[in-house]
Tab-separated table of C-alpha atoms and ligand atoms in Angstrom:
chain	number	residue	atom	x	y	z
A	533	MET	CA	118.890	102.647	114.668
A	534	SER	CA	120.466	99.423	115.895
A	535	SER	CA	122.726	98.993	118.882
A	536	SER	CA	125.506	96.431	119.187
A	537	SER	CA	123.408	94.476	121.712
A	538	ASP	CA	120.809	93.793	118.972
A	539	HIS	CA	123.218	91.334	117.423
A	540	LYS	CA	123.018	89.013	120.427
A	541	LEU	CA	119.258	88.649	120.113
A	542	ALA	CA	117.398	86.331	117.816
A	543	HIS	CA	115.456	88.401	115.315
A	544	ILE	CA	112.202	86.811	114.201
A	545	ALA	CA	109.667	88.133	111.721
A	546	LEU	CA	106.057	87.012	111.996
A	547	LEU	CA	103.696	86.933	109.049
A	548	PRO	CA	100.010	86.444	109.962
A	549	SER	CA	97.166	86.046	107.484
A	550	ALA	CA	93.553	87.211	107.367
A	551	GLY	CA	90.965	87.280	110.159
A	552	MET	CA	91.076	87.668	113.950
A	553	GLY	CA	91.223	83.895	114.398
A	554	HIS	CA	94.634	83.931	112.706
A	555	LEU	CA	95.856	87.361	113.828
A	556	THR	CA	95.131	86.936	117.552
A	557	PRO	CA	97.423	83.954	118.159
A	558	PHE	CA	100.156	85.779	116.215
A	559	PHE	CA	99.871	88.787	118.563
A	560	ARG	CA	100.091	86.495	121.519
A	561	LEU	CA	103.107	84.626	120.160
A	562	ALA	CA	104.871	87.891	119.265
A	563	ALA	CA	104.281	89.246	122.774
A	564	LEU	CA	105.543	86.045	124.376
A	565	LEU	CA	108.695	86.004	122.259
A	566	ALA	CA	109.352	89.710	122.902
A	567	ASP	CA	108.956	89.007	126.603
A	568	ASN	CA	111.674	86.374	126.234
A	569	ASN	CA	114.145	88.809	124.739
A	570	VAL	CA	113.542	88.037	121.079
A	571	LYS	CA	113.594	90.955	118.667
A	572	ILE	CA	110.352	90.933	116.707
A	573	THR	CA	109.308	92.370	113.386
A	574	PHE	CA	105.585	91.968	112.786
A	575	ILE	CA	104.655	92.027	109.102
A	576	THR	CA	101.137	93.327	108.523
A	577	PRO	CA	99.424	92.544	105.226
A	578	SER	CA	97.351	95.599	104.426
A	579	PRO	CA	94.576	96.405	104.020
A	580	THR	CA	92.846	94.034	106.442
A	581	VAL	CA	89.442	92.454	105.861
A	582	SER	CA	87.775	93.387	109.132
A	583	LEU	CA	87.636	96.455	111.290
A	584	ALA	CA	88.475	94.306	114.322
A	585	GLU	CA	91.837	93.449	112.721
A	586	SER	CA	92.852	97.034	111.931
A	587	GLN	CA	91.727	98.328	115.340
A	588	THR	CA	93.506	95.565	117.230
A	589	LEU	CA	96.684	96.048	115.189
A	590	SER	CA	96.779	99.718	116.251
A	591	ARG	CA	96.350	98.816	119.902
A	592	PHE	CA	98.969	96.059	119.611
A	593	PHE	CA	101.660	98.368	118.221
A	594	ASP	CA	100.788	101.080	120.777
A	595	SER	CA	101.291	98.555	123.563
A	596	PHE	CA	104.522	97.063	122.225
A	597	PRO	CA	106.720	99.917	121.004
A	598	GLU	CA	109.682	97.511	121.002
A	599	ILE	CA	108.018	95.427	118.233
A	600	SER	CA	108.752	96.768	114.751
A	601	ARG	CA	105.950	97.001	112.241
A	602	LYS	CA	106.534	96.297	108.580
A	603	GLN	CA	103.623	97.002	106.265
A	604	PHE	CA	103.129	94.523	103.437
A	605	HIS	CA	101.035	96.378	100.859
A	606	LEU	CA	98.880	93.916	98.965
A	607	LEU	CA	98.397	94.142	95.225
A	608	PRO	CA	94.981	94.102	93.572
A	609	ILE	CA	94.043	90.492	92.936
A	610	ASP	CA	93.702	88.592	89.698
A	611	TYR	CA	90.927	86.260	90.842
A	612	HIS	CA	87.171	86.608	90.907
A	613	PRO	CA	85.525	84.768	93.763
A	614	SER	CA	82.098	83.252	93.451
A	615	ASN	CA	79.442	84.676	95.766
A	616	SER	CA	79.692	81.676	98.040
A	617	GLU	CA	83.401	82.138	98.649
A	618	ASP	CA	84.546	83.355	102.009
A	619	PRO	CA	86.041	86.896	101.995
A	620	PHE	CA	88.746	85.744	104.390
A	621	TYR	CA	89.927	82.941	102.068
A	622	TYR	CA	89.793	85.411	99.217
A	623	HIS	CA	92.057	87.735	101.198
A	624	MET	CA	94.499	84.895	101.919
A	625	GLU	CA	94.631	84.355	98.164
A	626	ARG	CA	95.398	88.050	97.718
A	627	ILE	CA	98.271	87.785	100.223
A	628	CYS	CA	99.601	84.738	98.298
A	629	GLN	CA	99.390	86.578	94.986
A	630	SER	CA	101.397	89.473	96.461
A	631	SER	CA	103.958	87.184	98.073
A	632	HIS	CA	106.760	87.916	95.556
A	633	LEU	CA	107.006	91.303	97.301
A	634	LEU	CA	108.019	89.552	100.497
A	635	SER	CA	111.495	88.633	99.367
A	636	PRO	CA	112.837	92.222	99.178
A	637	LEU	CA	110.871	93.089	102.320
A	638	ILE	CA	112.448	90.259	104.323
A	639	SER	CA	115.925	90.928	102.932
A	640	SER	CA	115.718	94.567	103.994
A	641	LEU	CA	115.178	93.778	107.683
A	642	TYR	CA	117.992	94.579	110.072
A	643	PRO	CA	119.600	92.901	111.889
A	644	PRO	CA	119.278	89.936	109.515
A	645	LEU	CA	116.513	87.535	110.484
A	646	SER	CA	117.109	84.309	112.411
A	647	ALA	CA	113.825	82.895	111.054
A	648	LEU	CA	110.416	83.745	109.654
A	649	ILE	CA	107.220	82.445	111.270
A	650	THR	CA	104.349	82.192	108.804
A	651	ASP	CA	100.668	81.411	109.132
A	652	MET	CA	99.775	77.975	107.717
A	653	SER	CA	97.643	79.578	105.029
A	654	LEU	CA	100.775	81.249	103.594
A	655	ALA	CA	103.161	78.310	104.001
A	656	SER	CA	103.526	77.506	100.333
A	657	PRO	CA	104.646	80.911	99.005
A	658	ALA	CA	106.560	81.839	102.167
A	659	ILE	CA	108.590	78.630	102.335
A	660	SER	CA	109.618	78.959	98.670
A	661	ILE	CA	110.838	82.485	99.369
A	662	THR	CA	112.762	81.632	102.522
A	663	GLN	CA	114.326	78.593	100.836
A	664	ALA	CA	115.729	80.906	98.162
A	665	LEU	CA	117.020	83.233	100.891
A	666	ASN	CA	118.409	80.316	102.901
A	667	LEU	CA	116.370	81.427	105.919
A	668	PRO	CA	114.716	79.034	108.391
A	669	ASN	CA	110.924	79.097	108.121
A	670	TYR	CA	108.538	78.003	110.837
A	671	VAL	CA	104.833	77.556	110.259
A	672	PHE	CA	102.464	78.600	113.019
A	673	PHE	CA	99.420	76.340	112.799
A	674	THR	CA	96.634	78.307	114.503
A	675	SER	CA	94.296	75.330	114.870
A	676	SER	CA	94.680	72.023	116.726
A	677	ALA	CA	97.454	69.468	116.199
A	678	LYS	CA	94.762	66.994	115.172
A	679	MET	CA	93.582	69.385	112.469
A	680	SER	CA	97.180	69.737	111.311
A	681	THR	CA	97.220	66.005	110.556
A	682	LEU	CA	94.267	66.426	108.179
A	683	PHE	CA	95.755	69.609	106.732
A	684	MET	CA	99.098	67.994	105.968
A	685	SER	CA	97.734	64.626	104.799
A	686	PHE	CA	94.959	66.016	102.639
A	687	HIS	CA	96.945	66.206	99.394
A	688	ALA	CA	97.908	62.550	99.750
A	689	THR	CA	94.468	61.293	100.817
A	690	ILE	CA	91.174	62.592	99.450
A	691	GLY	CA	92.800	65.630	97.883
A	692	SER	CA	94.421	63.351	95.330
A	693	LYS	CA	91.124	61.685	94.335
A	694	ALA	CA	89.550	64.279	92.096
A	695	THR	CA	86.447	62.388	91.045
A	696	GLU	CA	85.819	59.768	93.694
A	697	THR	CA	85.109	61.848	96.732
A	698	ASP	CA	81.442	60.817	96.867
A	699	GLU	CA	82.514	57.300	97.725
A	700	ILE	CA	84.669	58.311	100.635
A	701	GLU	CA	83.057	57.584	103.975
A	702	ALA	CA	86.020	58.450	106.133
A	703	ILE	CA	89.559	59.672	105.748
A	704	LYS	CA	92.062	57.247	107.087
A	705	ILE	CA	95.116	59.154	108.153
A	706	PRO	CA	97.987	56.841	109.024
A	707	GLY	CA	98.334	56.441	112.763
A	708	LEU	CA	95.042	58.125	113.608
A	709	GLU	CA	91.477	56.935	113.849
A	710	ALA	CA	89.460	57.544	110.687
A	711	ILE	CA	87.916	60.988	110.304
A	712	PRO	CA	84.235	60.584	109.297
A	713	ARG	CA	83.199	62.147	106.006
A	714	SER	CA	80.710	64.378	107.838
A	715	TRP	CA	83.560	66.078	109.734
A	716	ILE	CA	85.337	67.129	106.578
A	717	PRO	CA	84.431	70.653	105.470
A	718	PRO	CA	82.088	70.221	102.460
A	719	PRO	CA	84.186	72.414	100.092
A	720	LEU	CA	87.002	69.872	100.467
A	721	LEU	CA	84.758	67.109	99.147
A	722	GLN	CA	83.747	68.967	96.000
A	723	ASP	CA	85.327	67.950	92.713
A	724	ALA	CA	85.811	71.493	91.551
A	725	LYS	CA	88.659	73.470	93.031
A	726	ASN	CA	87.751	76.224	95.448
A	727	LEU	CA	89.863	78.529	97.587
A	728	LEU	CA	89.719	76.394	100.746
A	729	LYS	CA	90.634	73.227	98.879
A	730	THR	CA	93.511	74.843	96.997
A	731	TYR	CA	94.811	76.459	100.155
A	732	ILE	CA	94.878	73.178	102.065
A	733	LEU	CA	96.325	71.177	99.152
A	734	GLU	CA	99.204	73.552	98.507
A	735	ASN	CA	100.056	74.718	101.995
A	736	GLY	CA	99.552	71.337	103.648
A	737	LYS	CA	102.027	69.714	101.286
A	738	LYS	CA	104.619	72.461	101.550
A	739	MET	CA	104.570	72.530	105.371
A	740	ALA	CA	106.666	69.360	105.386
A	741	GLU	CA	109.545	71.463	104.008
A	742	SER	CA	109.449	73.994	106.854
A	743	SER	CA	111.995	74.093	109.687
A	744	GLY	CA	109.302	73.409	112.290
A	745	ILE	CA	105.580	73.612	112.943
A	746	LEU	CA	104.375	75.515	116.007
A	747	VAL	CA	100.928	74.683	117.361
A	748	ASN	CA	98.847	76.553	119.936
A	749	THR	CA	98.140	73.412	121.930
A	750	PHE	CA	99.685	71.396	124.752
A	751	GLU	CA	100.550	67.828	125.642
A	752	GLY	CA	97.721	67.488	128.178
A	753	ILE	CA	95.008	67.656	125.513
A	754	GLU	CA	96.733	66.422	122.344
A	755	ARG	CA	99.501	64.107	123.472
A	756	GLU	CA	98.711	61.321	120.988
A	757	SER	CA	98.379	63.541	117.924
A	758	LEU	CA	101.636	65.301	118.799
A	759	ARG	CA	103.488	62.061	119.423
A	760	LYS	CA	102.330	60.504	116.171
A	761	LEU	CA	103.194	63.598	114.171
A	762	ASN	CA	106.663	63.646	115.707
A	763	ASP	CA	107.234	59.895	115.401
A	764	GLY	CA	106.639	59.989	111.658
A	765	GLU	CA	103.488	57.883	111.987
A	766	VAL	CA	101.349	60.416	110.140
A	767	ILE	CA	103.814	61.659	107.530
A	768	LYS	CA	107.414	60.559	107.250
A	769	GLY	CA	110.105	63.190	107.476
A	770	LEU	CA	108.061	66.009	108.997
A	771	PRO	CA	109.989	68.750	110.785
A	772	PRO	CA	109.415	68.967	114.556
A	773	VAL	CA	105.811	69.715	115.533
A	774	ILE	CA	106.109	71.863	118.642
A	775	ALA	CA	103.274	72.518	121.115
A	776	ILE	CA	103.683	76.011	122.575
A	777	GLY	CA	100.234	76.710	123.990
A	778	PRO	CA	97.838	77.624	125.229
A	779	LEU	CA	99.066	81.120	124.424
A	780	ALA	CA	98.006	83.754	126.927
A	781	PRO	CA	96.038	86.829	125.869
A	782	CYS	CA	97.827	90.184	126.077
A	783	GLU	CA	96.822	93.024	128.400
A	784	PHE	CA	96.063	95.311	125.453
A	785	GLU	CA	93.252	92.990	124.292
A	786	LYS	CA	91.139	94.026	127.294
A	787	ILE	CA	88.457	96.519	126.339
A	788	GLN	CA	86.143	97.378	129.199
A	789	PRO	CA	84.733	95.314	132.020
A	790	LEU	CA	81.137	94.264	131.465
A	791	ALA	CA	79.213	95.525	134.487
A	792	TRP	CA	76.270	93.228	133.719
A	793	LEU	CA	78.392	90.148	134.431
A	794	ASP	CA	79.309	91.486	137.871
A	795	GLU	CA	75.637	91.346	138.827
A	796	GLN	CA	75.209	87.647	137.962
A	797	PRO	CA	75.804	84.749	140.397
A	798	ASN	CA	78.994	82.724	139.987
A	799	GLY	CA	78.891	80.063	137.291
A	800	SER	CA	75.336	80.985	136.209
A	801	VAL	CA	75.859	82.521	132.757
A	802	VAL	CA	76.010	80.736	129.392
A	803	TYR	CA	78.256	82.689	127.054
A	804	VAL	CA	77.267	82.338	123.382
A	805	SER	CA	79.595	83.287	120.558
A	806	PHE	CA	80.673	81.860	117.215
A	807	GLY	CA	83.953	83.710	116.815
A	808	SER	CA	84.962	86.566	114.599
A	809	ARG	CA	83.743	85.467	111.172
A	810	THR	CA	80.714	83.214	111.383
A	811	ALA	CA	77.372	84.698	110.401
A	812	MET	CA	74.171	82.778	111.086
A	813	SER	CA	71.018	83.031	109.034
A	814	ARG	CA	68.259	85.173	110.488
A	815	GLU	CA	66.090	82.112	110.915
A	816	GLN	CA	68.790	80.295	112.862
A	817	LEU	CA	69.488	83.340	115.010
A	818	ARG	CA	65.807	83.507	115.978
A	819	GLU	CA	65.755	79.810	116.884
A	820	LEU	CA	68.889	80.311	118.922
A	821	GLY	CA	67.189	83.221	120.710
A	822	GLU	CA	64.190	80.976	121.407
A	823	GLY	CA	66.519	78.307	122.725
A	824	LEU	CA	68.245	80.713	125.083
A	825	ALA	CA	64.921	82.045	126.344
A	826	ARG	CA	63.602	78.521	126.940
A	827	SER	CA	66.779	77.198	128.559
A	828	GLY	CA	65.936	79.077	131.743
A	829	HIS	CA	69.600	80.039	132.140
A	830	ARG	CA	71.179	83.465	132.193
A	831	PHE	CA	73.196	84.193	129.073
A	832	LEU	CA	75.422	86.640	127.294
A	833	TRP	CA	74.980	86.359	123.536
A	834	LEU	CA	77.273	87.975	120.966
A	835	VAL	CA	75.267	88.170	117.732
A	836	LYS	CA	76.899	88.244	114.295
A	837	ASN	CA	74.793	88.706	111.210
A	838	LYS	CA	77.573	89.138	108.618
A	839	LYS	CA	80.943	87.436	108.182
A	840	VAL	CA	82.765	90.768	107.867
A	841	ASP	CA	82.122	93.190	110.738
A	842	ARG	CA	82.176	96.291	108.490
A	843	GLU	CA	79.036	94.995	106.762
A	844	ASP	CA	77.201	94.104	109.967
A	845	GLU	CA	74.960	97.159	110.136
A	846	GLU	CA	71.443	96.017	110.985
A	847	GLU	CA	70.010	96.641	114.440
A	848	LEU	CA	69.395	93.749	116.789
A	849	ASP	CA	65.608	94.049	116.768
A	850	GLN	CA	65.579	93.939	112.953
A	851	ILE	CA	67.553	90.700	113.048
A	852	ILE	CA	66.046	88.953	116.047
A	853	GLY	CA	62.646	90.673	116.183
A	854	SER	CA	61.656	93.125	118.906
A	855	GLY	CA	59.254	90.709	120.632
A	856	LEU	CA	61.953	88.107	121.170
A	857	ILE	CA	64.501	90.744	122.162
A	858	GLU	CA	62.142	91.889	124.949
A	859	ARG	CA	61.771	88.301	126.232
A	860	LEU	CA	65.525	87.757	126.098
A	861	LYS	CA	66.111	90.789	128.326
A	862	GLU	CA	64.513	88.942	131.239
A	863	LYS	CA	67.482	86.638	131.688
A	864	GLY	CA	70.229	87.751	129.429
A	865	LEU	CA	72.250	90.321	127.599
A	866	VAL	CA	72.371	90.355	123.805
A	867	VAL	CA	75.035	92.475	122.110
A	868	LYS	CA	76.117	93.019	118.557
A	869	TYR	CA	79.574	94.536	118.863
A	870	TRP	CA	83.058	93.312	119.661
A	871	LEU	CA	83.622	92.402	123.290
A	872	ASN	CA	86.866	90.930	124.473
A	873	GLN	CA	86.114	87.248	124.878
A	874	GLU	CA	88.870	86.725	127.429
A	875	ASP	CA	87.245	89.304	129.742
A	876	ILE	CA	84.067	87.253	129.520
A	877	LEU	CA	85.517	83.760	129.865
A	878	SER	CA	87.643	84.785	132.838
A	879	HIS	CA	84.640	86.249	134.685
A	880	PRO	CA	83.453	84.070	137.601
A	881	ALA	CA	79.813	84.506	136.511
A	882	VAL	CA	80.398	82.471	133.337
A	883	GLY	CA	79.603	78.789	133.745
A	884	GLY	CA	79.376	77.492	130.173
A	885	PHE	CA	80.173	78.402	126.589
A	886	LEU	CA	78.048	77.658	123.519
A	887	SER	CA	80.839	77.785	120.949
A	888	HIS	CA	81.570	76.999	117.312
A	889	CYS	CA	84.916	75.574	118.484
A	890	GLY	CA	87.201	77.917	116.607
A	891	TRP	CA	90.528	76.829	118.046
A	892	ASN	CA	91.196	80.123	119.829
A	893	SER	CA	87.841	79.868	121.562
A	894	VAL	CA	88.626	76.310	122.653
A	895	THR	CA	92.037	77.232	124.059
A	896	GLU	CA	90.584	80.328	125.767
A	897	ALA	CA	87.845	78.234	127.376
A	898	ILE	CA	90.518	75.793	128.543
A	899	ARG	CA	92.676	78.546	130.028
A	900	ASN	CA	89.665	79.715	132.020
A	901	GLY	CA	88.235	76.319	132.930
A	902	VAL	CA	84.883	76.861	131.173
A	903	ARG	CA	82.938	73.876	129.804
A	904	ILE	CA	81.651	73.926	126.233
A	905	LEU	CA	78.534	73.013	124.299
A	906	ALA	CA	80.047	72.549	120.830
A	907	TRP	CA	78.181	73.671	117.736
A	908	PRO	CA	80.759	73.551	114.931
A	909	GLN	CA	79.878	75.694	111.918
A	910	HIS	CA	82.599	75.228	109.290
A	911	GLY	CA	86.256	74.452	108.592
A	912	ASP	CA	88.294	72.756	111.332
A	913	GLN	CA	85.540	73.081	113.930
A	914	LYS	CA	84.233	69.498	113.951
A	915	ILE	CA	87.763	68.177	114.442
A	916	ASN	CA	88.158	70.627	117.336
A	917	ALA	CA	84.729	69.699	118.743
A	918	ASP	CA	85.846	66.069	118.755
A	919	ILE	CA	88.843	67.037	120.909
A	920	VAL	CA	86.548	68.997	123.257
A	921	GLU	CA	84.314	65.959	123.649
A	922	LYS	CA	87.156	63.445	124.027
A	923	ILE	CA	88.954	65.361	126.770
A	924	GLY	CA	85.706	65.754	128.700
A	925	LEU	CA	85.573	69.542	128.352
A	926	GLY	CA	82.223	69.589	126.651
A	927	THR	CA	79.376	67.973	124.768
A	928	TRP	CA	78.685	67.999	121.041
A	929	GLU	CA	75.257	67.358	119.495
A	930	LYS	CA	76.409	65.838	116.185
A	931	SER	CA	72.950	65.792	114.609
A	932	TRP	CA	73.126	69.603	114.307
A	933	GLY	CA	75.468	69.259	111.323
A	934	TRP	CA	77.383	72.185	109.866
A	935	GLY	CA	76.100	75.757	110.166
A	936	GLU	CA	73.733	76.517	107.265
A	937	GLU	CA	73.162	72.818	106.608
A	938	MET	CA	69.909	72.914	108.574
A	939	VAL	CA	68.048	75.102	111.045
A	940	VAL	CA	68.398	73.709	114.543
A	941	ASN	CA	65.241	74.393	116.516
A	942	GLY	CA	65.060	76.345	119.743
A	943	THR	CA	63.690	73.472	121.821
A	944	ASP	CA	66.691	71.332	120.941
A	945	ILE	CA	69.085	74.144	121.698
A	946	ALA	CA	67.416	74.761	125.076
A	947	GLU	CA	67.642	71.065	125.999
A	948	ASN	CA	71.319	70.870	125.131
A	949	ILE	CA	72.120	74.037	127.074
A	950	LYS	CA	70.345	72.606	130.119
A	951	LYS	CA	72.286	69.343	129.763
A	952	MET	CA	75.616	71.127	129.527
A	953	MET	CA	74.918	73.501	132.436
A	954	GLY	CA	73.663	70.641	134.578
A	955	ASN	CA	76.658	68.428	133.891
A	956	GLU	CA	78.813	68.569	136.993
A	957	SER	CA	81.528	66.273	135.676
A	958	LEU	CA	82.149	68.601	132.707
A	959	ARG	CA	82.445	71.507	135.121
A	960	LEU	CA	85.018	69.692	137.242
A	961	GLN	CA	86.933	68.373	134.251
A	962	ALA	CA	87.147	71.907	132.801
A	963	LYS	CA	88.852	73.050	136.010
A	964	GLN	CA	91.283	70.144	135.844
A	965	ILE	CA	92.197	70.844	132.230
A	966	ARG	CA	92.743	74.487	133.175
A	967	GLU	CA	95.319	73.317	135.734
A	968	GLN	CA	97.061	71.149	133.118
A	969	ALA	CA	97.177	74.151	130.805
A	970	ARG	CA	98.730	76.286	133.542
A	971	THR	CA	101.325	73.607	134.179
A	972	ALA	CA	102.188	73.385	130.461
A	973	VAL	CA	103.029	77.085	130.218
A	974	GLY	CA	104.481	77.428	133.735
A	975	ILE	CA	108.146	77.068	134.714
A	976	ASP	CA	109.395	73.659	133.503
A	977	GLY	CA	106.081	73.079	131.704
A	978	SER	CA	106.242	71.256	128.359
A	979	SER	CA	105.094	74.204	126.223
A	980	ARG	CA	107.344	76.686	127.982
A	981	LYS	CA	110.392	74.428	127.714
A	982	ALA	CA	109.740	73.819	124.023
A	983	LEU	CA	109.549	77.548	123.342
A	984	LEU	CA	112.753	78.307	125.256
A	985	GLU	CA	114.594	75.565	123.355
A	986	LEU	CA	113.442	77.078	120.101
A	987	ILE	CA	114.650	80.533	121.126
A	988	GLU	CA	118.025	79.021	121.965
A	989	ILE	CA	118.227	77.458	118.500
A	990	TRP	CA	117.447	80.839	116.928
A	991	GLN	CA	120.044	82.603	119.060
A	992	ASN	CA	122.733	80.211	117.925
B	781	UPG	O1	83.381	89.452	119.849
B	781	UPG	C1	84.407	88.771	119.799
B	781	UPG	C2	84.596	87.714	118.850
B	781	UPG	C3	85.798	87.025	118.881
B	781	UPG	N1	86.771	87.354	119.782
B	781	UPG	C4	88.096	86.673	119.728
B	781	UPG	O2	88.400	86.371	118.373
B	781	UPG	C5	89.059	85.128	118.279
B	781	UPG	C6	88.225	84.217	117.399
B	781	UPG	O3	88.937	83.066	117.094
B	781	UPG	P1	88.281	81.614	117.016
B	781	UPG	O4	87.568	81.313	118.245
B	781	UPG	O5	89.380	80.661	116.660
B	781	UPG	O6	87.209	81.714	115.894
B	781	UPG	P2	87.235	82.296	114.373
B	781	UPG	O7	87.245	83.737	114.403
B	781	UPG	O8	86.096	81.642	113.710
B	781	UPG	O9	88.634	81.713	113.801
B	781	UPG	C7	89.059	81.161	112.559
B	781	UPG	O10	90.413	80.755	112.819
B	781	UPG	C8	90.567	79.715	113.790
B	781	UPG	C9	92.054	79.459	113.982
B	781	UPG	O11	92.669	78.974	112.834
B	781	UPG	C10	89.813	78.470	113.357
B	781	UPG	O12	89.933	77.463	114.342
B	781	UPG	C11	88.347	78.837	113.105
B	781	UPG	O13	87.618	77.719	112.685
B	781	UPG	C12	88.289	79.947	112.055
B	781	UPG	O14	86.959	80.284	111.752
B	781	UPG	C13	89.187	84.598	119.694
B	781	UPG	O15	90.466	84.910	120.171
B	781	UPG	C14	88.122	85.358	120.473
B	781	UPG	O16	88.499	85.558	121.813
B	781	UPG	C15	86.574	88.353	120.705
B	781	UPG	O17	87.440	88.644	121.528
B	781	UPG	N2	85.394	89.025	120.687
């Protein structure tokens, strides 16, 4: 039932896509908007790929009864992925193929929407639908602003050169320094179309027709990229690119405190995690275990053996080997289940983060002032690692390549962990960047002001 006061509020629907890396920032944005008196409808494509998504969705709606849930039932898909294709990209494709169902769904919402906010991976179908409905459409880009420049320029740069990609050494994006070939996800350099390539080509191009692009970043770390995007130096005629981050985690994300961390000295623990959907080979996991054991540091290691959590069934000693597991127990804790990363990064015992540089992990490390040893695995992660290195938040050993490209040996990993944990200037810089992040989202901060201005536009 609606009350007359509903009509004074902006009513925004949010449409996330697949995977925790995309869903989590949508939760956080929804919570922030609801906290600022915006009426929210959260559209949930179902089913989800991972258990983590469905479990977190339940907890999210339990915690925010004022946020309406609208289920978006996905159709079976007319596409057969190759074995190498990522189940999360495949699911995004399924959402796209069901997108004609969105039009009646959106039209049925009451009060009528002020705007729709869509994940970048759904920009192309969603913007076509909202254009037909004459409804403003904002894209929420869940990675860095720098990555958005590659995403949106791709169709006009290497994406347009079907057969010559072998000759490309670097992508020159107007206004930005060249992006080396080795930083570009390999599927984007293949001649044949694949899901990642198609998704960037189509969505990146269409984003220019949106009403605005929201990015979970802030001026302090990406001032130049944001300025150039907004000055038309990257692409002419883009809608406003608005930095609204770093978004804060919600209370409901907390799971349980980890007693083990309480027993460790301040700043002594290296936290090791590669996000929600990166599986390492068994061989690489064992080398990583060796590296942690040899580093001499305490550590908390979240192991993932399969991309999709539902399939991750093997026991730790089968994966890592019981001998190594015993050695690792001397200094660290190894777990193979979902822990809330924010609980870990905010714990005073944590002094460094060995991370794949998924953008949520980077922004969470920033919010908590934790330095990073970057080990990008796929996708946007080398672009993000470059930001981490440039702002002085962390180090990046570029010779390690992409995940699965090679097996990095334990001795190398140990050396790099020691370097990162011994680097005092990174530690201090991480604390400074944390303060800049707090300022950006605090009263009169750039991200906060930008969000409030947007809400005012929606209300009018
Ligand atoms: O045990 C875990 C594992 C993950 N997380 C959380 O899950 C999210 C993971 O996101 P992210 O760090 O961005 O990594 P991915 O899951 O790999 O995210 C995907 O989506 C990101 C945003 O678009 C991209 O930057 C990444 O490259 C892409 O792989 C973060 O909020 C973490 O805090 C936990 O809380 N506990």
